[in-house]
Coordinates of C-alpha atoms in Angstrom, one line a residue:
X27 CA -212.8 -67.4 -146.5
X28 CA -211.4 -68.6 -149.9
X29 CA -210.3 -65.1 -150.8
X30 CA -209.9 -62.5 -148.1
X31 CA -208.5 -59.4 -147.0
X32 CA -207.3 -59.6 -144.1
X33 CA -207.0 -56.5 -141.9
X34 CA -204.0 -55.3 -139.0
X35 CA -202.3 -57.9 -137.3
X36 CA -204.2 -61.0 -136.5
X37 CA -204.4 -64.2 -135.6
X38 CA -205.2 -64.5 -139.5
X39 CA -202.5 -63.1 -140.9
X40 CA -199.8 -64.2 -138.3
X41 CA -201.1 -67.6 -139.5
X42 CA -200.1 -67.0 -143.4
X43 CA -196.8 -65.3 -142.5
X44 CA -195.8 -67.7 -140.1
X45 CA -195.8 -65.3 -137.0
X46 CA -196.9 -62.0 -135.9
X47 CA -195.9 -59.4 -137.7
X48 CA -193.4 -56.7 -137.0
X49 CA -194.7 -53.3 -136.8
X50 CA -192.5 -51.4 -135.0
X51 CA -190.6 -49.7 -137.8
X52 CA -194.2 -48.6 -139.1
X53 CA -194.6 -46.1 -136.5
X54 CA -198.3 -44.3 -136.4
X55 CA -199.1 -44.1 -140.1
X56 CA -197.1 -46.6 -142.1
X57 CA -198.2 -49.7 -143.5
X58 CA -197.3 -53.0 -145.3
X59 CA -199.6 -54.8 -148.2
X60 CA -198.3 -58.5 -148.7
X61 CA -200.0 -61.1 -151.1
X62 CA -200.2 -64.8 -149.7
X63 CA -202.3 -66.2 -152.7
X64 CA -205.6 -66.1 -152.1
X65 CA -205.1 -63.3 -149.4
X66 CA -204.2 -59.9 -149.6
X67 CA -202.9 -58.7 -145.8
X68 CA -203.1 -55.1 -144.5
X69 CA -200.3 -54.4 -142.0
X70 CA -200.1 -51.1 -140.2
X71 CA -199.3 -49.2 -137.6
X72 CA -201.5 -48.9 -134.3
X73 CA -203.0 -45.3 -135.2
X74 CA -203.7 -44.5 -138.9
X75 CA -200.9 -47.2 -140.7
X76 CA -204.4 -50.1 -141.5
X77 CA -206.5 -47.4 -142.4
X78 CA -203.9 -45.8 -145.1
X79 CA -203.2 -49.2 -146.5
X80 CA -206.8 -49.8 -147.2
X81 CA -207.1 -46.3 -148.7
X82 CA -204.0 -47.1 -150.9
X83 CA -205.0 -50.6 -151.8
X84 CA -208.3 -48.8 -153.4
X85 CA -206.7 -46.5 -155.1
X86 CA -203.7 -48.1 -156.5
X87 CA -205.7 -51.2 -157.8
X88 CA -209.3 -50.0 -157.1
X89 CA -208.7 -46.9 -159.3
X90 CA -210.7 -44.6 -156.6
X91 CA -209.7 -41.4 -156.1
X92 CA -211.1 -38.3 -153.8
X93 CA -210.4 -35.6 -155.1
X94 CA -212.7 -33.3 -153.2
X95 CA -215.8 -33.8 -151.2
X96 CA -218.2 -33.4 -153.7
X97 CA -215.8 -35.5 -156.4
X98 CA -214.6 -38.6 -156.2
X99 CA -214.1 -41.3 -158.6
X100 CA -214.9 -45.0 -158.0
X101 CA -214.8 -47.2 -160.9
X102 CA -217.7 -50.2 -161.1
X103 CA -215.2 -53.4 -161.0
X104 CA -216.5 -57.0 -161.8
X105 CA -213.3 -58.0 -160.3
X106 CA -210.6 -57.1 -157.7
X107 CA -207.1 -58.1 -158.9
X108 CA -204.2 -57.3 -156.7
X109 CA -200.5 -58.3 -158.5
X110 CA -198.0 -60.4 -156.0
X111 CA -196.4 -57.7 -154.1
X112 CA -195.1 -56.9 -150.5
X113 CA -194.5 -53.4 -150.6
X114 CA -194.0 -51.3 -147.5
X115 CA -195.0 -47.5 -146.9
X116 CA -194.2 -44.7 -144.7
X117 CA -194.4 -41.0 -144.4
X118 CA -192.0 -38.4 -145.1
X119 CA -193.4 -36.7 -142.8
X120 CA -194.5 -36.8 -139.1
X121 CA -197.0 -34.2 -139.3
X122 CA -199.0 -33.5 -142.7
X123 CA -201.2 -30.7 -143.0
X124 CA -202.8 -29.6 -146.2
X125 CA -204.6 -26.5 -144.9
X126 CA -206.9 -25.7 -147.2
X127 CA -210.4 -25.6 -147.0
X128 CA -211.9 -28.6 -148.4
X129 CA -208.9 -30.6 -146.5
X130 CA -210.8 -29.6 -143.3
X131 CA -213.5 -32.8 -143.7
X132 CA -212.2 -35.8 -141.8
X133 CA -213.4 -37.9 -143.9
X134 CA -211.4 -36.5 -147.3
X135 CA -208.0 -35.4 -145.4
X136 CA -208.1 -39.7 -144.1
X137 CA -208.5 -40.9 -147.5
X138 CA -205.3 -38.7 -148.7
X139 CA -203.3 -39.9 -146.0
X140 CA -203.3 -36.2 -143.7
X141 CA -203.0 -36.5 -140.1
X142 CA -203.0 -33.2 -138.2
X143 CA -205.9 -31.8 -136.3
X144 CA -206.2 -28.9 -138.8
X145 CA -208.3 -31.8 -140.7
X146 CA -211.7 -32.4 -138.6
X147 CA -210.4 -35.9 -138.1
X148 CA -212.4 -38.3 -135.8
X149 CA -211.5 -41.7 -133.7
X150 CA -212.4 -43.5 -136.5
X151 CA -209.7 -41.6 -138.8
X152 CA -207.6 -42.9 -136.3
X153 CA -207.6 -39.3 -134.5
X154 CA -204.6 -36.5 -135.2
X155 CA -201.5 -35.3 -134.3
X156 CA -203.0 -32.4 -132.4
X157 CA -202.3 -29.1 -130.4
X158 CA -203.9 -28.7 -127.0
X159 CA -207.0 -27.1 -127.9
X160 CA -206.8 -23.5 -127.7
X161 CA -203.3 -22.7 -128.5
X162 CA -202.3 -23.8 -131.7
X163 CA -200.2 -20.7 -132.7
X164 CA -199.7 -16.6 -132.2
X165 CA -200.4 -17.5 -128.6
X166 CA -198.5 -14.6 -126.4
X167 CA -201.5 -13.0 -126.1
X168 CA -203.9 -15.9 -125.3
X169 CA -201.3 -16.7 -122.3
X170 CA -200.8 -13.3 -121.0
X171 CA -203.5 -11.4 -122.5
X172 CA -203.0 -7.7 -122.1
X173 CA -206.4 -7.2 -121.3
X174 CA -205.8 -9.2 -117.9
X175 CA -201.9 -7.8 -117.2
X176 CA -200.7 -4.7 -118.5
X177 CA -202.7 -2.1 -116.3
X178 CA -201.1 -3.8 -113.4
X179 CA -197.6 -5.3 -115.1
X180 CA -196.7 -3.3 -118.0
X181 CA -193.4 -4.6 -117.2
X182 CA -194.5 -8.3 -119.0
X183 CA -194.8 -6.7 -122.2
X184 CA -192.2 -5.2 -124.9
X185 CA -190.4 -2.2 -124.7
X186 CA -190.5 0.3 -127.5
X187 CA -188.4 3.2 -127.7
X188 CA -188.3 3.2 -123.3
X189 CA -192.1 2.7 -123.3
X190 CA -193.9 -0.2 -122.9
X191 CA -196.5 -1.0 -124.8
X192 CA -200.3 -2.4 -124.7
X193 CA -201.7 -2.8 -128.4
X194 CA -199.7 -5.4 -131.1
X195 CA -197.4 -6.4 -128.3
X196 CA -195.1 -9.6 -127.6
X197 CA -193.7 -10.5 -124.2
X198 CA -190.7 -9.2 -122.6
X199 CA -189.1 -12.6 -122.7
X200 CA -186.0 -11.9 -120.0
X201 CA -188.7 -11.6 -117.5
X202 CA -188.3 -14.4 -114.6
X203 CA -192.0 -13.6 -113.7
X204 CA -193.3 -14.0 -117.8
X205 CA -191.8 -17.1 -117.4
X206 CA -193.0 -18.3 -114.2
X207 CA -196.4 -17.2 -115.5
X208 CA -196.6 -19.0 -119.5
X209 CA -195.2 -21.9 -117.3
X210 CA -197.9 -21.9 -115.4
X211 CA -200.6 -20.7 -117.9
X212 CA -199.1 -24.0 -120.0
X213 CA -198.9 -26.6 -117.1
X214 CA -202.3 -26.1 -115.9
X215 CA -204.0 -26.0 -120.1
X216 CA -201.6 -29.3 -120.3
X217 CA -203.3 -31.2 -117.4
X218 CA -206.8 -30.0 -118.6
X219 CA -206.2 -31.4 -122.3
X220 CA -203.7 -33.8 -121.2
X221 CA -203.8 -36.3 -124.6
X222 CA -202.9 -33.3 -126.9
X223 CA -199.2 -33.7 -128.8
X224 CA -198.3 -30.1 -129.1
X225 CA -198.3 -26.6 -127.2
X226 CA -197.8 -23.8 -128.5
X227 CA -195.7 -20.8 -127.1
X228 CA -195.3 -18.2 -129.9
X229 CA -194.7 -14.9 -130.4
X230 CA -197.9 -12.6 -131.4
X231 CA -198.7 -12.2 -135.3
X232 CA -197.3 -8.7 -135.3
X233 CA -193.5 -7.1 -134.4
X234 CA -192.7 -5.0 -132.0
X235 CA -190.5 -7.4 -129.8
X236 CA -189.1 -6.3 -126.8
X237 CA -186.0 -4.0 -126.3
X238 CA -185.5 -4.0 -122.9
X239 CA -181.7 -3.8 -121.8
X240 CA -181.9 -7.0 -121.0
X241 CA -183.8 -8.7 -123.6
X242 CA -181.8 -6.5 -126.0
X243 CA -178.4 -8.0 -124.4
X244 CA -179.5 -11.1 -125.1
X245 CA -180.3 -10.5 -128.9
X246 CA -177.1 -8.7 -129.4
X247 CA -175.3 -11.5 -128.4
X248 CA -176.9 -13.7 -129.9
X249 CA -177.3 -12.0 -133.0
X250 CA -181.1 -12.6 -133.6
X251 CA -184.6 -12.2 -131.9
X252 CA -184.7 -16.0 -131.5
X253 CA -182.0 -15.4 -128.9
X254 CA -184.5 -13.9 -126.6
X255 CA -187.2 -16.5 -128.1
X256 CA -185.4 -19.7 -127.6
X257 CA -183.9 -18.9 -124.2
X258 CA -187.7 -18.1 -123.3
X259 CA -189.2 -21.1 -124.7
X260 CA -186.5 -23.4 -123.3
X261 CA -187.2 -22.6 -119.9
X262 CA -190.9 -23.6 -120.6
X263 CA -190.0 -26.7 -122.3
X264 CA -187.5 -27.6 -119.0
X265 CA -190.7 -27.4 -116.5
X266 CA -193.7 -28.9 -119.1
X267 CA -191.3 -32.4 -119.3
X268 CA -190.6 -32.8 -116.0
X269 CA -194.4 -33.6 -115.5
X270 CA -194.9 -34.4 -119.5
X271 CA -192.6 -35.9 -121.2
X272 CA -194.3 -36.3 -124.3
X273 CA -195.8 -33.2 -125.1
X274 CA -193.3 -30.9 -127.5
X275 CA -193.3 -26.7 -126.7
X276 CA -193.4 -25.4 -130.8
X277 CA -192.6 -22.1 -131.3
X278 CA -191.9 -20.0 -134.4
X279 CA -188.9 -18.9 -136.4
X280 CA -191.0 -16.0 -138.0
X281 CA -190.1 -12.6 -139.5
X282 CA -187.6 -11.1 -136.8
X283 CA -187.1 -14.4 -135.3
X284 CA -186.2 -16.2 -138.4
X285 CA -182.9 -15.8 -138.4
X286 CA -181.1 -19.3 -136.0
X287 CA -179.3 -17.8 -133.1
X288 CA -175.5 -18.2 -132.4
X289 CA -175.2 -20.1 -129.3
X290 CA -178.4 -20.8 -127.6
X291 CA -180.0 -24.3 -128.9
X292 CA -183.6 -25.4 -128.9
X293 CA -184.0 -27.9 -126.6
X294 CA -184.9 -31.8 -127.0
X295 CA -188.9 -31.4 -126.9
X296 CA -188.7 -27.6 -128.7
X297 CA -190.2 -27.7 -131.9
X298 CA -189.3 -24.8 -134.5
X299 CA -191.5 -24.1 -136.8
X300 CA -189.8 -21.9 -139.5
X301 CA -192.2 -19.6 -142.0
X302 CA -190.5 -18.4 -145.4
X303 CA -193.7 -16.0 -145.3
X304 CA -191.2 -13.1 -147.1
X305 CA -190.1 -15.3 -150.1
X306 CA -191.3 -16.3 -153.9
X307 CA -193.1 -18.6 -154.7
X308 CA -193.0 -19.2 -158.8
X309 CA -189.9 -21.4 -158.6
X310 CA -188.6 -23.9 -155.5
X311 CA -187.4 -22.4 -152.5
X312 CA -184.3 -23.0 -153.2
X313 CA -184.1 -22.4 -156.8
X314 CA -185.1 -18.8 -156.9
X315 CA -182.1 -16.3 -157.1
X316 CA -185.0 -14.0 -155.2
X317 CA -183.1 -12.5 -152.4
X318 CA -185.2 -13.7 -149.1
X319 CA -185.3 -17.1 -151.0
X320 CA -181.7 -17.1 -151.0
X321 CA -181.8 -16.0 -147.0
X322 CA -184.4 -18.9 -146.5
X323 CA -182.4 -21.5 -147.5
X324 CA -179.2 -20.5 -145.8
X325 CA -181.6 -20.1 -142.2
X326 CA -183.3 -23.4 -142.5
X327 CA -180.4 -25.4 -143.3
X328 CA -178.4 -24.0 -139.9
X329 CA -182.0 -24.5 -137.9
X330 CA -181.6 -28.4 -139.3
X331 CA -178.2 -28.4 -138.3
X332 CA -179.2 -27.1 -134.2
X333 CA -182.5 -29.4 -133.8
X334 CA -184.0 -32.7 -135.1
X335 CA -187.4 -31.3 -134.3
X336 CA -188.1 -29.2 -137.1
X337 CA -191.4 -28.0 -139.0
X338 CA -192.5 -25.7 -141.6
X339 CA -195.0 -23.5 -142.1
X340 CA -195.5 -23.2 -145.8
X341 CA -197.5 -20.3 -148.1
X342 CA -198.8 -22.1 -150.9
X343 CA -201.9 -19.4 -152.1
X344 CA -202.4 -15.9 -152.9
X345 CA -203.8 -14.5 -149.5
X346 CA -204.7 -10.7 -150.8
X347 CA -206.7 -12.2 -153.6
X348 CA -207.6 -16.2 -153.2
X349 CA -209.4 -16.2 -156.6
X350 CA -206.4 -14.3 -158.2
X351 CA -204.7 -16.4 -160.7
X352 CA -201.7 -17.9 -158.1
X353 CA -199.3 -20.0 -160.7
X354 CA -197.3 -21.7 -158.0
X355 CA -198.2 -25.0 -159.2
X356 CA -194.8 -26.3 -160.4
X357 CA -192.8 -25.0 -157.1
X358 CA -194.8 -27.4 -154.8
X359 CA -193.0 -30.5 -155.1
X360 CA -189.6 -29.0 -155.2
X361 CA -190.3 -26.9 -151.7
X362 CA -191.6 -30.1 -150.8
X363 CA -188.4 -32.1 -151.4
X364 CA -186.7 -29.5 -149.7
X365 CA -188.0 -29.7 -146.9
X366 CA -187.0 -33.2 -146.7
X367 CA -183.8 -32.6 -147.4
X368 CA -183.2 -30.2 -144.6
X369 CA -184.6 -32.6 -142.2
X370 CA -188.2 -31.3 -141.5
X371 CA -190.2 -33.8 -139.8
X372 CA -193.6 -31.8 -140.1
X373 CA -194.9 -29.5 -143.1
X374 CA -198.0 -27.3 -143.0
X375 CA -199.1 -26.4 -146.3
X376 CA -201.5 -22.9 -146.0
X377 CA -203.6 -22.5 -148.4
X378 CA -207.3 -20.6 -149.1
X379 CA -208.3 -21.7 -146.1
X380 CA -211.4 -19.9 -145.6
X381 CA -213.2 -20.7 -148.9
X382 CA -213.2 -22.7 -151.4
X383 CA -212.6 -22.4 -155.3
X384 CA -209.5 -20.3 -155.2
X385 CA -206.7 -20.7 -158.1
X386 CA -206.7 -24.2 -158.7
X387 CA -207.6 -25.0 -154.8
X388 CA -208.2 -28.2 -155.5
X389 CA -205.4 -29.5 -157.5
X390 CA -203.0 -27.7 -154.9
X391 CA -204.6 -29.3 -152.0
X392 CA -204.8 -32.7 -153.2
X393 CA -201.3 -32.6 -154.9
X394 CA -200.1 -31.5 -151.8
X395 CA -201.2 -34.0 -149.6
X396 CA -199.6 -36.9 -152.0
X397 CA -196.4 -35.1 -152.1
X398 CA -196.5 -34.8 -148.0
X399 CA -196.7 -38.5 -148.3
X400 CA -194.0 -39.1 -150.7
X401 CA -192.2 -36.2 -152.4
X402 CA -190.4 -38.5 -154.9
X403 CA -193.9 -39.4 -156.5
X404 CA -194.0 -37.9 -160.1
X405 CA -195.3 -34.9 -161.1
X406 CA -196.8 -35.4 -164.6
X407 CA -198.8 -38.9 -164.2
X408 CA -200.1 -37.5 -160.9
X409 CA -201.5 -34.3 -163.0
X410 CA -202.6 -35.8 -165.5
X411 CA -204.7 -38.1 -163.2
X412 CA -206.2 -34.9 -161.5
X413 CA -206.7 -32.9 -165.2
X414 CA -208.9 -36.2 -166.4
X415 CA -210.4 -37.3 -163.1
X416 CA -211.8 -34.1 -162.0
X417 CA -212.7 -31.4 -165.4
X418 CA -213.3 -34.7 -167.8
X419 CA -213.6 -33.5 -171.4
X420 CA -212.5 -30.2 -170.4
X421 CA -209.3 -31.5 -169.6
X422 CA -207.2 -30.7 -172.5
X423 CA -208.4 -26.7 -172.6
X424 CA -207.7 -26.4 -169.0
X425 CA -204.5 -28.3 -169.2
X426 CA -203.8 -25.6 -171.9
X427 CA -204.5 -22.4 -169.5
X428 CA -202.9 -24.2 -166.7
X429 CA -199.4 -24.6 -168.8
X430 CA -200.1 -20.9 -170.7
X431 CA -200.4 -18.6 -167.0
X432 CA -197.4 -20.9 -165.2
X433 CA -195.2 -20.4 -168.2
X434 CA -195.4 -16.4 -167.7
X435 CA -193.7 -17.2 -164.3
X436 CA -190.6 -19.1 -165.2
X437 CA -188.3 -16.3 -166.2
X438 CA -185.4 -16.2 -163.6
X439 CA -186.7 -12.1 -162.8
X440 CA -190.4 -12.5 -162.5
X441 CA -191.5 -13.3 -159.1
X442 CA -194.4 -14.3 -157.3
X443 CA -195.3 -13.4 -153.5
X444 CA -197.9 -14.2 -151.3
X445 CA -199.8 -11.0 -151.2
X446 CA -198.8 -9.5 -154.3
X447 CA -201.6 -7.8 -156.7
X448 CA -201.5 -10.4 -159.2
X449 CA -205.2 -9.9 -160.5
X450 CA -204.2 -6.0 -161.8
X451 CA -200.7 -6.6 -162.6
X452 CA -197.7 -8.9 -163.1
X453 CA -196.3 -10.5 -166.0
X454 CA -199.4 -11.4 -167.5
X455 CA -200.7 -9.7 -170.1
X456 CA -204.2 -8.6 -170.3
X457 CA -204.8 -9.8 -173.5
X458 CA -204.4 -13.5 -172.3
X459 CA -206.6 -13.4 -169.5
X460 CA -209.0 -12.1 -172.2
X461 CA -208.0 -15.1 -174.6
X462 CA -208.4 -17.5 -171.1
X463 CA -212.0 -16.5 -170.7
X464 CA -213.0 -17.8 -173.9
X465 CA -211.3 -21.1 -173.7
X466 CA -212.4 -21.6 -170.5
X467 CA -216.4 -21.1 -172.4
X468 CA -214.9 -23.6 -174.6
X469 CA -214.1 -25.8 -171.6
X470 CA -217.5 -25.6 -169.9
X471 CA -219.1 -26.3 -173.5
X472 CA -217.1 -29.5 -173.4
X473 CA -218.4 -31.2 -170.1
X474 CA -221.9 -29.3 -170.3
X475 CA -223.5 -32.8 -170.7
X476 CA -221.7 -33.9 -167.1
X477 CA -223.1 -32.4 -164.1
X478 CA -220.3 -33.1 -161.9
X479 CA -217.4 -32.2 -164.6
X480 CA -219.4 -29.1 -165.6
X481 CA -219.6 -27.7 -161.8
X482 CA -215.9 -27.6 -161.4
X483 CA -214.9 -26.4 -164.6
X484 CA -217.5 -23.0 -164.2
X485 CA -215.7 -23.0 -160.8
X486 CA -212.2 -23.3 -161.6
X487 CA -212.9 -20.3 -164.1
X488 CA -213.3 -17.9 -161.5
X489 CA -209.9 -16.7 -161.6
X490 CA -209.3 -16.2 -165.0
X491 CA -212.7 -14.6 -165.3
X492 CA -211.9 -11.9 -162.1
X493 CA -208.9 -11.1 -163.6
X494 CA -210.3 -10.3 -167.2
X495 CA -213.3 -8.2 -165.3
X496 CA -210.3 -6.8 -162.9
X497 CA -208.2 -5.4 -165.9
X498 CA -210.7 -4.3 -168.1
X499 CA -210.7 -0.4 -169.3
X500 CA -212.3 2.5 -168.8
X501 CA -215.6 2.1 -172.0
X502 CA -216.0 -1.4 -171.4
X503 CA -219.0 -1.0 -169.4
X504 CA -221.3 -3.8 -171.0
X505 CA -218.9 -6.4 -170.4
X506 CA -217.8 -5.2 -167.4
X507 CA -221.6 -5.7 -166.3
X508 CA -221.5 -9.3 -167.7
X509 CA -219.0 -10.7 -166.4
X510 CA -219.4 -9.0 -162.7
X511 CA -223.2 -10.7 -163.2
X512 CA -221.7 -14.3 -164.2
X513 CA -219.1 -14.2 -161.0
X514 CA -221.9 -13.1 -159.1
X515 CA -224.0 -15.7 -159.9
X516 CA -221.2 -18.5 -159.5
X517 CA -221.0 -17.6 -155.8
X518 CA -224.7 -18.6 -155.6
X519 CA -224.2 -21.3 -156.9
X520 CA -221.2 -22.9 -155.1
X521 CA -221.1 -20.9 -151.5
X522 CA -218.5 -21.0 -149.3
X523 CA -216.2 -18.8 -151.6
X524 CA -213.9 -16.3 -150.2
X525 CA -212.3 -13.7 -152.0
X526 CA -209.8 -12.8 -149.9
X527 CA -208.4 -13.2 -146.5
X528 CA -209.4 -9.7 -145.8
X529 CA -212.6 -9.6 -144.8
X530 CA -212.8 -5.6 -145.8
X531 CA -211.7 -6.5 -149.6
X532 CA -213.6 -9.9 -149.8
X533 CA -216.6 -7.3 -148.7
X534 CA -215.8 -4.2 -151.1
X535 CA -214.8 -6.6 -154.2
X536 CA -218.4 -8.0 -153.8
X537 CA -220.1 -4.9 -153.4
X538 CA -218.7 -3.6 -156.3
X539 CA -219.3 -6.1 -158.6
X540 CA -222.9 -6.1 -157.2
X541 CA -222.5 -2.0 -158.8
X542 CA -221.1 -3.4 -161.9
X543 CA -223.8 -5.9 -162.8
X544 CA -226.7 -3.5 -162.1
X545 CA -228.2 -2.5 -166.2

């Protein structure tokens, strides 16, 4: 045609550049956009890179945007104009995962460039990088479940205080026959899903490692629990690539394992996945004179230095109370960054993953995604974009609580962890979450005449509004009963909101505000 788009690399395009294209600096997920007046050419990688460079095209001069599933943005243009350019993209990161709730839709986690399997992504997303189904993490007791071997091999499972030990158990790792058997257990899950990317073999959610004599010897010399853990997971790894040599063993650097041992080195198709699940979250990992923060940074930057095969598993939401008021917002980027710095090739960002709605969910998850993309992209213009694309009118006043509740969290003292009882106390006084609820009103009287604009403003005022009914006192019955009414009746509305990841508290907070709103 005249004017065309031309997409991938084609007869079409190798026409206008004067050859075929090279891609193979793209890798999976890059992509290239290069004018030749009248034509605009899409260049990417084999997997996702096309697809991506559509998306981007849209949204750099299309002026879409998707910001959840229910809200997008896509302008009416007369006319698509596309400047002279030839401008080259590719990832920061391998693996992307935004892992929160609304991400899950293939559809939505395509458009903003994720690529793990966490995101309900289809062939026609180009697929994911994904675990072999059934063992994505914690996964000790999926491949020797206790149920099956303890009765008649105690002897495969920790050792606590000269007893071993059935319930919240790991492995006794400096057993030959664990490892002939999670060899096994792996080989035979690896031929049955045989195009997955990852396995993993990682200890149980829960302590109680082993301390055997000789997984203890091995510890002590080592002078960590990933002594025991590595030297496990190695042995693993050695027998998986001699029959695959393109599927990576992860494990985890996690709570007792955290800590890099001294000698032993993960080895070239070991992935370590470190967690910073015990540090603050208010400020950047790495600025926060917090003390685990401080013990963070010195354990990831000597994991970087022992393997290029390094990922993250990030905290990026409240998890005792999703729809507490979280105000991590202005840490994200800098963890992100990082991360980059120290060499992390894949990032998973957990968030409210089982609901939706939590403290500024939205904002976090897309942010998050753009930033896995490209860390250097800046801050302000991209929340600004959010503020005015997704509350409309409103978003000045929500701007305004947004700013007000982070600012309470930049003192170098105050802190912010991932379970911490942020609803009923912290830094924030009551008297501002009573002050919130009224300019959120103020908000939802702004965009009352816009359906779509009016939904997520009641909905993003769930926080500041559980919060206020959380800290009221003793005498204020009749607005206690209000409020619990006008939470109760948001759920209704939106479903799929979870209060916490407890299912006992996301069960008794409802019930009681179900007491509070009776006359």
């Amino acid at each position: 045609p005249e004017r065309a788009i031309l997409l991938g690399n084609t007869r079409h395009s190798a026409a206008l550049l004067g050859g075929p294209a090279d891609l193979k600096d793209l890798g999976d997920d890059g992509f290239r956009l290069k004018t030749c007046p009248p034509h605009l050419l899409i260049l990417g990688g084999p997997v996702r890179g096309t697809l991506y460079g559509v998306y981007e095209t849209l949204e750099r001069f299309g002026g879409c945007r998707w910001y959840t599933t229910w809200h997008s943005v896509i302008p009416d243009c007369a006319a698509f104009t596309i400047p002279e350019l030839d401008k080259t993209q590719k990832p920061v990161f391998a693996m992307r995962t935004s892992f929160w709730f609304d991400m899950f839709k293939g559809d939505l986690a395509a458009r903003n460039k994720l690529n793990s399997s966490s995101h309900g992504l289809k062939d026609k997303h180009g697929g994911a990088i994904r675990f072999c189904k059934g063992h994505f993490v914690h996964t000790f007791s999926v491949l020797v479940p206790p149920a099956e071997f303890f009765d008649k091999h105690p002897e495969y499972f920790s050792e606590i205080n000269g007893k071993r030990i059935k319930d919240n158990a790991q492995l006794c790792l400096s057993n030959p026959d664990v490892v002939k058997l999670v060899t096994g257990r792996v080989l035979e899950n690896i031929r049955q899903d045989p195009a997955g990317n990852l396995y993993s073999v990682s200890q149980n959610d829960c302590l109680n490692f082993c301390t055997c004599t000789n997984c203890k010897a091995i510890d002590t010399r080592e002078g960590s629990n990933s002594g025991t853990m590595i030297a496990f997971v190695n042995q693993v790894a050695e027998a998986v690539e001699k029959e695959f040599p393109n599927v990576w063993i992860e494990t985890l650097a996690y709570q007792y394992t955290r800590k890099p041992p001294k000698t032993v080195r993960p080895r070239r198709n070991v992935v370590v996945r470190i967690c910073p699940i015990e540090c603050e979250y208010s400020k950047p990992l790495d600025r926060s004179a917090f003390e685990q923060n401080r013990k963070f940074v010195e354990e990831i930057r000597q994991w970087s230095a022992m393997t290029e095969k390094l990922y993250v598993w990030d905290y990026t939401t409240n998890f005792r109370d999703y729809l507490g008021p979280f105000p991590n917002v202005l840490a994200l980027q800098g963890n992100v960054k990082f991360f980059r710095h120290n060499h992390v090739v894949g990032v998973f960002e957990q968030g409210a993953y089982q609901g939706r709605h939590a403290d500024f969910a939205e904002l976090k998850a897309w942010l998050l995604a753009k930033w896995l993309w490209n860390p250097d992209l800046p801050a302000e213009p991209l929340l600004d974009d959010f503020f005015k694309g997704y509350y409309g009118a409103a978003a000045p006043l929500v701007r305004k609580y947004f700013n007000e509740v982070h600012a309470y969290y930049q003192n170098p003292g105050v802190n912010l962890g991932i379970y911490d009882n942020v609803v009923r106390e912290g830094p924030v006084p009551h008297a501002f979450f009573a002050s919130a609820v009224v300019l959120w009103r103020q908000a939802e009287a702004a965009v009352k005449d816009s359906p779509s604009h009016s939904y997520n403003v009641r909905m993003g005022a769930i926080p500041a509004l559980f919060a206020h009914l959380s800290r009221l006192p003793d005498g204020s019955q009749e607005e206690r009963r209000a409020l619990a009414a006008d939470l109760l009746a948001r759920f209704r509305e939106a479903k799929d909101i979870w209060i916490s990841e407890s299912a006992e508290i996301h069960k008794n907070t409802l019930a009681q505000w179900e007491r509070w709103s009776q006359p």
